[in-house]
Coordinates of C-alpha atoms in Angstrom, one line a residue:
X1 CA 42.3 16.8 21.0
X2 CA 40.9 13.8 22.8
X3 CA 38.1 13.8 20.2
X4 CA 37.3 10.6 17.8
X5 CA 35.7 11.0 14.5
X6 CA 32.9 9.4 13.4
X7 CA 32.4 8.1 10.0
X8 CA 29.6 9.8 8.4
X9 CA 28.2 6.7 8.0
X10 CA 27.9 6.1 11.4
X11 CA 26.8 9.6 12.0
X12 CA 23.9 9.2 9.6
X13 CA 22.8 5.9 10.7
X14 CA 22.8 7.8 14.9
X15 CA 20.7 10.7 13.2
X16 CA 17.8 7.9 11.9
X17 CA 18.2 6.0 15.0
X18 CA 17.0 9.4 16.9
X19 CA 13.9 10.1 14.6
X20 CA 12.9 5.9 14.9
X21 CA 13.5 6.4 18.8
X22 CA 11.1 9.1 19.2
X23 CA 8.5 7.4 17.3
X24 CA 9.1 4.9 19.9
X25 CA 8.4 7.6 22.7
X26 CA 5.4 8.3 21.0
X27 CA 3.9 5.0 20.6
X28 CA 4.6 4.5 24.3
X29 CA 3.7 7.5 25.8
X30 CA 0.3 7.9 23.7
X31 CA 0.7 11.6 23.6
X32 CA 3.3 14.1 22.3
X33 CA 5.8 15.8 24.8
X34 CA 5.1 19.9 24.4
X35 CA 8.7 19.8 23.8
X36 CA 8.6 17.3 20.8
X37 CA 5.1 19.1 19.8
X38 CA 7.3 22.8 19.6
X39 CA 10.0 21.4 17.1
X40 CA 7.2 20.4 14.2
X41 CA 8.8 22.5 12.1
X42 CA 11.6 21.1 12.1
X43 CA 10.4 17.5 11.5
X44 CA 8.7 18.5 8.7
X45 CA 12.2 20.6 7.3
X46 CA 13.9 17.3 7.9
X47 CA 10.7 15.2 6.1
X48 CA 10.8 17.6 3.5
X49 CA 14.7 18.8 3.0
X50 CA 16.7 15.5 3.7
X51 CA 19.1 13.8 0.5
X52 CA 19.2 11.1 2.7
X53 CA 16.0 8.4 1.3
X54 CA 15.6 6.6 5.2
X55 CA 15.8 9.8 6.8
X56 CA 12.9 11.0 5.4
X57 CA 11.0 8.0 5.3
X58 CA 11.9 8.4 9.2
X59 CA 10.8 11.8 9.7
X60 CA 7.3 11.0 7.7
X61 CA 6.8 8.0 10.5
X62 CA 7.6 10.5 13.6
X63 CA 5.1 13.2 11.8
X64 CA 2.5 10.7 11.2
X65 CA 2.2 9.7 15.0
X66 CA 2.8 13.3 15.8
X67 CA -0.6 13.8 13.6
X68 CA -1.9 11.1 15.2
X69 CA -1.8 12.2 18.4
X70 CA -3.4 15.5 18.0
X71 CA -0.1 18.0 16.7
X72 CA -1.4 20.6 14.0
X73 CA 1.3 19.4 10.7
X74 CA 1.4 22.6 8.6
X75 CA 3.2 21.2 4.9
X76 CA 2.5 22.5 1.7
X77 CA 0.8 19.3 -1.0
X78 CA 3.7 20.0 -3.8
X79 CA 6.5 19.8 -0.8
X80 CA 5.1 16.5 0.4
X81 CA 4.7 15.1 -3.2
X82 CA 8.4 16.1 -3.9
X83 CA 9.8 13.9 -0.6
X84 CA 7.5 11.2 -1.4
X85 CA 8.6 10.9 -4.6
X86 CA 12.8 11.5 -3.4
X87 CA 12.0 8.6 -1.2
X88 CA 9.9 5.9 -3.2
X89 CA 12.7 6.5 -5.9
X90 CA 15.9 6.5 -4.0
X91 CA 15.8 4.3 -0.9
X92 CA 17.4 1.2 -1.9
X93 CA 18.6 -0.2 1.7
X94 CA 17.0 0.0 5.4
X95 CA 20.4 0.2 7.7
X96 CA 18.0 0.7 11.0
X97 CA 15.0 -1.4 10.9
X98 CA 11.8 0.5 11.7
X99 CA 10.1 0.5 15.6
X100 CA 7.3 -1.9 16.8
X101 CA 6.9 -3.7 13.3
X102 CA 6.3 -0.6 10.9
X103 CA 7.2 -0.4 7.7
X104 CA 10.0 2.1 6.5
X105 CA 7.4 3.3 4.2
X106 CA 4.4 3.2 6.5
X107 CA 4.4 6.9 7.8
X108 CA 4.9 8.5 3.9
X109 CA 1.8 6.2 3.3
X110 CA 0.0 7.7 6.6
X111 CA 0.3 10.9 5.2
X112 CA -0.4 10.6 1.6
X113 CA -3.9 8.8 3.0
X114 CA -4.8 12.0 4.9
X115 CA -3.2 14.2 1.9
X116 CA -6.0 12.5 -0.8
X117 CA -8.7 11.9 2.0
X118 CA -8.8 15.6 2.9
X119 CA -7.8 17.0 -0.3
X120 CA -10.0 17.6 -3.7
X121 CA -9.8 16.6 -6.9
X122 CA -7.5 18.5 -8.0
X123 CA -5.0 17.3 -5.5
X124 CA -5.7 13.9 -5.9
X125 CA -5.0 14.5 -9.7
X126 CA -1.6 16.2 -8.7
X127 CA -0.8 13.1 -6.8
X128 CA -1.1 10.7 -10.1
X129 CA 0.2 13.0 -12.6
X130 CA 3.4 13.7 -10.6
X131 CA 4.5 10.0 -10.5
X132 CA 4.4 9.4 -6.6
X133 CA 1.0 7.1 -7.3
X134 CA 2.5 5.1 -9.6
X135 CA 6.0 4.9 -7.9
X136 CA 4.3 3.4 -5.2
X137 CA 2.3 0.4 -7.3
X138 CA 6.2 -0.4 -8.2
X139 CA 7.6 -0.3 -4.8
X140 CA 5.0 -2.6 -3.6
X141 CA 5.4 -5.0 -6.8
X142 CA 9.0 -5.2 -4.8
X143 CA 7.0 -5.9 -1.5
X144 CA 5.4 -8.3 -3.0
X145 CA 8.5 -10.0 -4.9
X146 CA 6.2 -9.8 -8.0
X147 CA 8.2 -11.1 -11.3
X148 CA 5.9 -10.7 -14.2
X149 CA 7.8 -12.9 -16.2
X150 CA 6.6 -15.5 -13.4
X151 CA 3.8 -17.7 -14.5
X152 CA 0.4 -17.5 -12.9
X153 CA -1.4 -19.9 -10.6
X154 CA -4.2 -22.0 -12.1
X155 CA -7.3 -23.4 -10.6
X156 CA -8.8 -27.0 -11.3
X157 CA -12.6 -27.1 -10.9
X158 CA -13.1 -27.5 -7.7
X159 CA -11.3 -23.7 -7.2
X160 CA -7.9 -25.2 -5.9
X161 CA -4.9 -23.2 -6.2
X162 CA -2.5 -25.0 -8.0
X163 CA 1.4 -23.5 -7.9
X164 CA 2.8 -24.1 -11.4
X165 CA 6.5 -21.9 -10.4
X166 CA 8.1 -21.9 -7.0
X167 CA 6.7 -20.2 -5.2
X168 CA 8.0 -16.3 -4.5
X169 CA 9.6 -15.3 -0.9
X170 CA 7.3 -14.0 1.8
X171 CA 6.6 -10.1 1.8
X172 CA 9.0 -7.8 2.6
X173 CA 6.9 -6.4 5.8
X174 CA 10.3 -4.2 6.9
X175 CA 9.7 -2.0 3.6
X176 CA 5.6 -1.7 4.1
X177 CA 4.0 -3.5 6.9
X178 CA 0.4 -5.2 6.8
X179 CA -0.6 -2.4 8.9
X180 CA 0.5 -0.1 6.1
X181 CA -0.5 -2.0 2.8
X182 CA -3.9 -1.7 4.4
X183 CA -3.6 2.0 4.8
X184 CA -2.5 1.9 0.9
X185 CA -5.6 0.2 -0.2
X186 CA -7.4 2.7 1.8
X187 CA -6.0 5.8 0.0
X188 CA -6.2 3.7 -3.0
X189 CA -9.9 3.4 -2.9
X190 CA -10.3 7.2 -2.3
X191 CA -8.0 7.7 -5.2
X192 CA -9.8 5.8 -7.5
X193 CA -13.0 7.4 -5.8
X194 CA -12.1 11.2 -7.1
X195 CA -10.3 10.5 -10.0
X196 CA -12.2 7.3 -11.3
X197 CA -11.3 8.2 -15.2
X198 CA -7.3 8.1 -14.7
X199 CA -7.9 4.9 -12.4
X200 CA -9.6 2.3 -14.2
X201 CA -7.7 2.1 -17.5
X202 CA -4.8 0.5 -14.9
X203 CA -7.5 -2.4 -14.5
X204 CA -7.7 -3.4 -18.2
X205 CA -4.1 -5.2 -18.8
X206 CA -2.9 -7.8 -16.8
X207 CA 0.5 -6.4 -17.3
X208 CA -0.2 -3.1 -15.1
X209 CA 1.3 -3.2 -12.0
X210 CA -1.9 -2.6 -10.2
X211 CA -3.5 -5.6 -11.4
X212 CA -0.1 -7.7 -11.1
X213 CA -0.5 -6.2 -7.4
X214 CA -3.9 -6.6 -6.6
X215 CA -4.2 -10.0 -8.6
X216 CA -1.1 -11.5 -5.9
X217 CA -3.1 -9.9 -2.8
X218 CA -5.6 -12.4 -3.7
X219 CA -3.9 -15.4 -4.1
X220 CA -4.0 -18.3 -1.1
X221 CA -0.1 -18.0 -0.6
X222 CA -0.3 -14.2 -0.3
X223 CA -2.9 -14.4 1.8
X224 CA -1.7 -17.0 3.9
X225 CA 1.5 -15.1 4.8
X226 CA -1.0 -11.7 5.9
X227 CA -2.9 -14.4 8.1
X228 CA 0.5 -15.3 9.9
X229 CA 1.8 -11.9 10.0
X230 CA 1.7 -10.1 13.6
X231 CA -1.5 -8.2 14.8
X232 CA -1.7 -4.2 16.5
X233 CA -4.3 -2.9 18.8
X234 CA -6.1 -1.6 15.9
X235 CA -6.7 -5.5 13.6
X236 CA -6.2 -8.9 14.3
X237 CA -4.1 -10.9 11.1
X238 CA -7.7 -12.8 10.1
X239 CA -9.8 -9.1 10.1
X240 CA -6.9 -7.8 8.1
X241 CA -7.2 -10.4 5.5
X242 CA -10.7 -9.9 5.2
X243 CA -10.5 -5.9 4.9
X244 CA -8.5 -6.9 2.2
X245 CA -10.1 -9.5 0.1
X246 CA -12.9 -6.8 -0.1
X247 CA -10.9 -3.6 -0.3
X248 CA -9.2 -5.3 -3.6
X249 CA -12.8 -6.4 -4.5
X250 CA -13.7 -3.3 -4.5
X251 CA -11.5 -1.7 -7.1
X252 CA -12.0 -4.1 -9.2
X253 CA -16.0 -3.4 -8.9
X254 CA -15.1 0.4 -10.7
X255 CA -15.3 -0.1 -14.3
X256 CA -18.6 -1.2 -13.7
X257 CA -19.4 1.3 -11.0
X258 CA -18.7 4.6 -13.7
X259 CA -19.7 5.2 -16.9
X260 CA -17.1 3.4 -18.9
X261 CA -16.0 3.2 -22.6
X262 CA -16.8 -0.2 -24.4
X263 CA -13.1 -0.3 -25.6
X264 CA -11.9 -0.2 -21.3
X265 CA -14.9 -2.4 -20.6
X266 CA -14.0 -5.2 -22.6
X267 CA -10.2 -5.2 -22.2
X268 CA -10.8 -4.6 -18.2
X269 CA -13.4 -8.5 -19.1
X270 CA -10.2 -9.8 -21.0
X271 CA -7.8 -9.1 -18.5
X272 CA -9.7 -10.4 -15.4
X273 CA -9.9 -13.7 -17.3
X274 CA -6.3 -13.7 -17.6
X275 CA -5.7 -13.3 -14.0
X276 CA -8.3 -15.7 -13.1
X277 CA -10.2 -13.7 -11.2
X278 CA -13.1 -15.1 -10.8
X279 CA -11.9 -18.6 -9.7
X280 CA -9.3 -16.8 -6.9
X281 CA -12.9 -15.3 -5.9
X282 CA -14.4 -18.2 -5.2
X283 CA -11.2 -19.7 -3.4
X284 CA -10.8 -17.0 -1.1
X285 CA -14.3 -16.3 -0.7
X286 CA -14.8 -19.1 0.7
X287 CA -11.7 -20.3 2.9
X288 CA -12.1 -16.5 4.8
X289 CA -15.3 -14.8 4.4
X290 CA -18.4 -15.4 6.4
X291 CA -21.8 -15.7 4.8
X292 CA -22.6 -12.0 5.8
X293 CA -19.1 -10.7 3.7
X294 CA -20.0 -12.3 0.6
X295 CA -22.3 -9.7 -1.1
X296 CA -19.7 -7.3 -2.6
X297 CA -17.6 -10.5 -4.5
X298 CA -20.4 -12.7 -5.4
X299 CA -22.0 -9.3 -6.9
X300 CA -18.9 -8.9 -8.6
X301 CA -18.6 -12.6 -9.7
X302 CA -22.2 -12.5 -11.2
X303 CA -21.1 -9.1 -13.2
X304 CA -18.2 -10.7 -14.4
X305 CA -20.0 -13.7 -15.4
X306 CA -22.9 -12.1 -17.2
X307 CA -20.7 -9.6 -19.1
X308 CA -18.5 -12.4 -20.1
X309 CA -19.0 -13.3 -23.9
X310 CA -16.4 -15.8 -24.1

C-alpha cells in the first residue's frame, strides 16, 4: 500500500545506471573505496552471471577500473570467455550511454588485453577457438559502418584518396571508443604474437573482416574522424592516430615476420593489392608520420614491392 511499481524496464535501466555511476566514482576519486574493493565478488558474479548484454558490459567497465586501480580481480579464463562472448553476441541497443566517453565495450576489451597479455599460449588459443576473437572483428566491422559490398577508395598517382561511394557515417565511438579500439589493436598484436599460425591466414583475403577492418583504419576519412575525436590524460587525438597507423602496420608486417607457407604468402601479396595497401601507405605516411615514424611502413612498403610479381 502506498507503493508504485516499477516497470522492469525501468528497473533494469536504474540497476546499469548504478554500475556506470560507480565507474564514475572511480574515475574521480582515483582509488577504490574499501567498501567498493570488499564487494569484488560480487562485480565479477554480476560480470559473469547477468542475461542482461549492457549489464555486463557494465560490470566489465567497473572491474576494469577496479583492476586499474590496484583491486586483486580473481575470475576464472573460461567464465570471462563465456560473458564476453554473451555480450559481443547479444547487446543490440545502449539505453544508458557509457561515463566520461567510454565505450560500452571498452572494459570487456580492458580485460580481454590483460586476459591474452598475461596469459600463455594456450589461453590465447582458447580465446580464438571459442569465437570471442572473431566476434569482436564483427562488432567493430559495425563500429566502423563497414559494408563489404561498398566499393573501395582508389588512389591517382600522386597517392590522393579518391571516394568513389558516399562516404560511410562517422564511428560509432558509444559502442567502442578510440581509447578502446586502441586497447584492441594492442591485445590484437599480442594475439597475433602467440598464436602467429591461426592469425595470418585472416590477412590473405580481402573479404576477412580483419583486413576489411584494418584496411578502413587506414583510410584518410577514418582517420580523419580519430584525429577529431576527443583526447584522455593518457593520448592526445594526433598520437592516437599515429599509434595506429603503426599498430595496423604492424600486423600486416607478420606473414613476413614467421615462417609462412608460399600458398598464404602469395594470396596475403594478392590481397594487399586489392586493398591498395601500399598507396594508403604512402598517403597516410605522409600527411601524419614524422621522418623518425617512417621505418616500420616504408620497410613494409619495400617488402611489399619487392615480393610483388605482378
Amino acid at each position: 500500500e502506498g507503493q508504485v511499481p516499477l516497470e522492469e524496464s525501468v528497473l533494469l535501466q536504474g540497476f546499469e545506471m548504478t554500475l556506470q555511476l560507480l565507474s564514475v566514482f572511480l574515475l574521480q576519486l582515483k582509488q577504490v573505496p574499501k567498501m567498493l574493493a570488499e564487494a569484488a565478488g560480487l562485480i565479477v558474479d554480476i560480470y559473469v552471471q547477468s542475461q542482461v548484454p549492457s549489464h555486463g558490459a557494465a560490470a566489465a567497465l567497473l572491474l576494469s577500473q577496479m583492476s586499474n586501480y590496484g583491486v586483486e580481480i580473481e575470475m576464472q579464463i573460461d567464465e570471462v570467455l563465456m560473458a564476453c562472448r554473451h555480450v559481443l553476441s547479444e547487446l543490440s541497443q545502449v539505453t544508458v550511454p557509457c561515463p566520461l566517453q567510454h565505450g560500452i565495450l571498452d572494459g570487456m576489451l580492458e580485460l580481454l588485453l590483460q586476459l591474452v597479455h598475461e596469459g600463455d599460449v594456450s589461453v590465447v588459443r582458447l580465446f580464438i577457438e571459442c569465437g570471442v576473437w572473431n566476434l569482436l572483428w564483427h562488432r567493430l566491422v559495425q563500429v566502423l559502418h563497414i559494408n563489404s559490398q561498398t566499393e573501395m577508395a582508389v588512389y591517382d598517382v600522386e597517392g590522393e584518396e579518391k571516394i568513389l561511394s558516399p562516404r560511410r557515417p562517422p564511428p560509432d565511438w558509444t559502442a567502442i571508443s578510440p581509447s578502446g579500439l586502441m586497447v584492441m589493436m594492442q591485445m590484437s598484436t599480442i594475439v597475433f604474437t602467440k598464436e602467429p599460425h591461426q592469425c595470418v591466414p585472416l590477412l590473405a583475403s580481402a573479404d576477412s573482416v580483419v583486413v576489411l577492418c584494418l584496411s578502413t583504419m587506414l583510410s584518410d576519412f577514418f582517420l580523419a574522424e580519430l584525429a577529431q575525436s576527443p583526447g584522455d590524460e593518457d593520448s592526445s587525438p594526433s598520437d592516437r592516430v599515429v599509434d595506429l597507423i603503426l599498430q595496423v602496420t604492424q600486423l600486416f608486417c607478420f606473414p613476413f615476420a614467421v615462417d609462412t607457407n608460399d600458398t598464404i604468402l602469395t594470396e596475403t601479396l594478392r590481397c594487399v593489392r586489392e586493398v591498395q595497401l601500399v598507396p594508403q601507405l604512402l598517403l597516410v605516411s605522409r600527411r601524419y608520420l614524422k621522418l623518425q615514424q617512417l621505418e616500420m611502413p616504408i620497410g613494409l612498403v619495400s617488402r611489399l614491392i619487392l615480393g610483388d610479381t605482378q
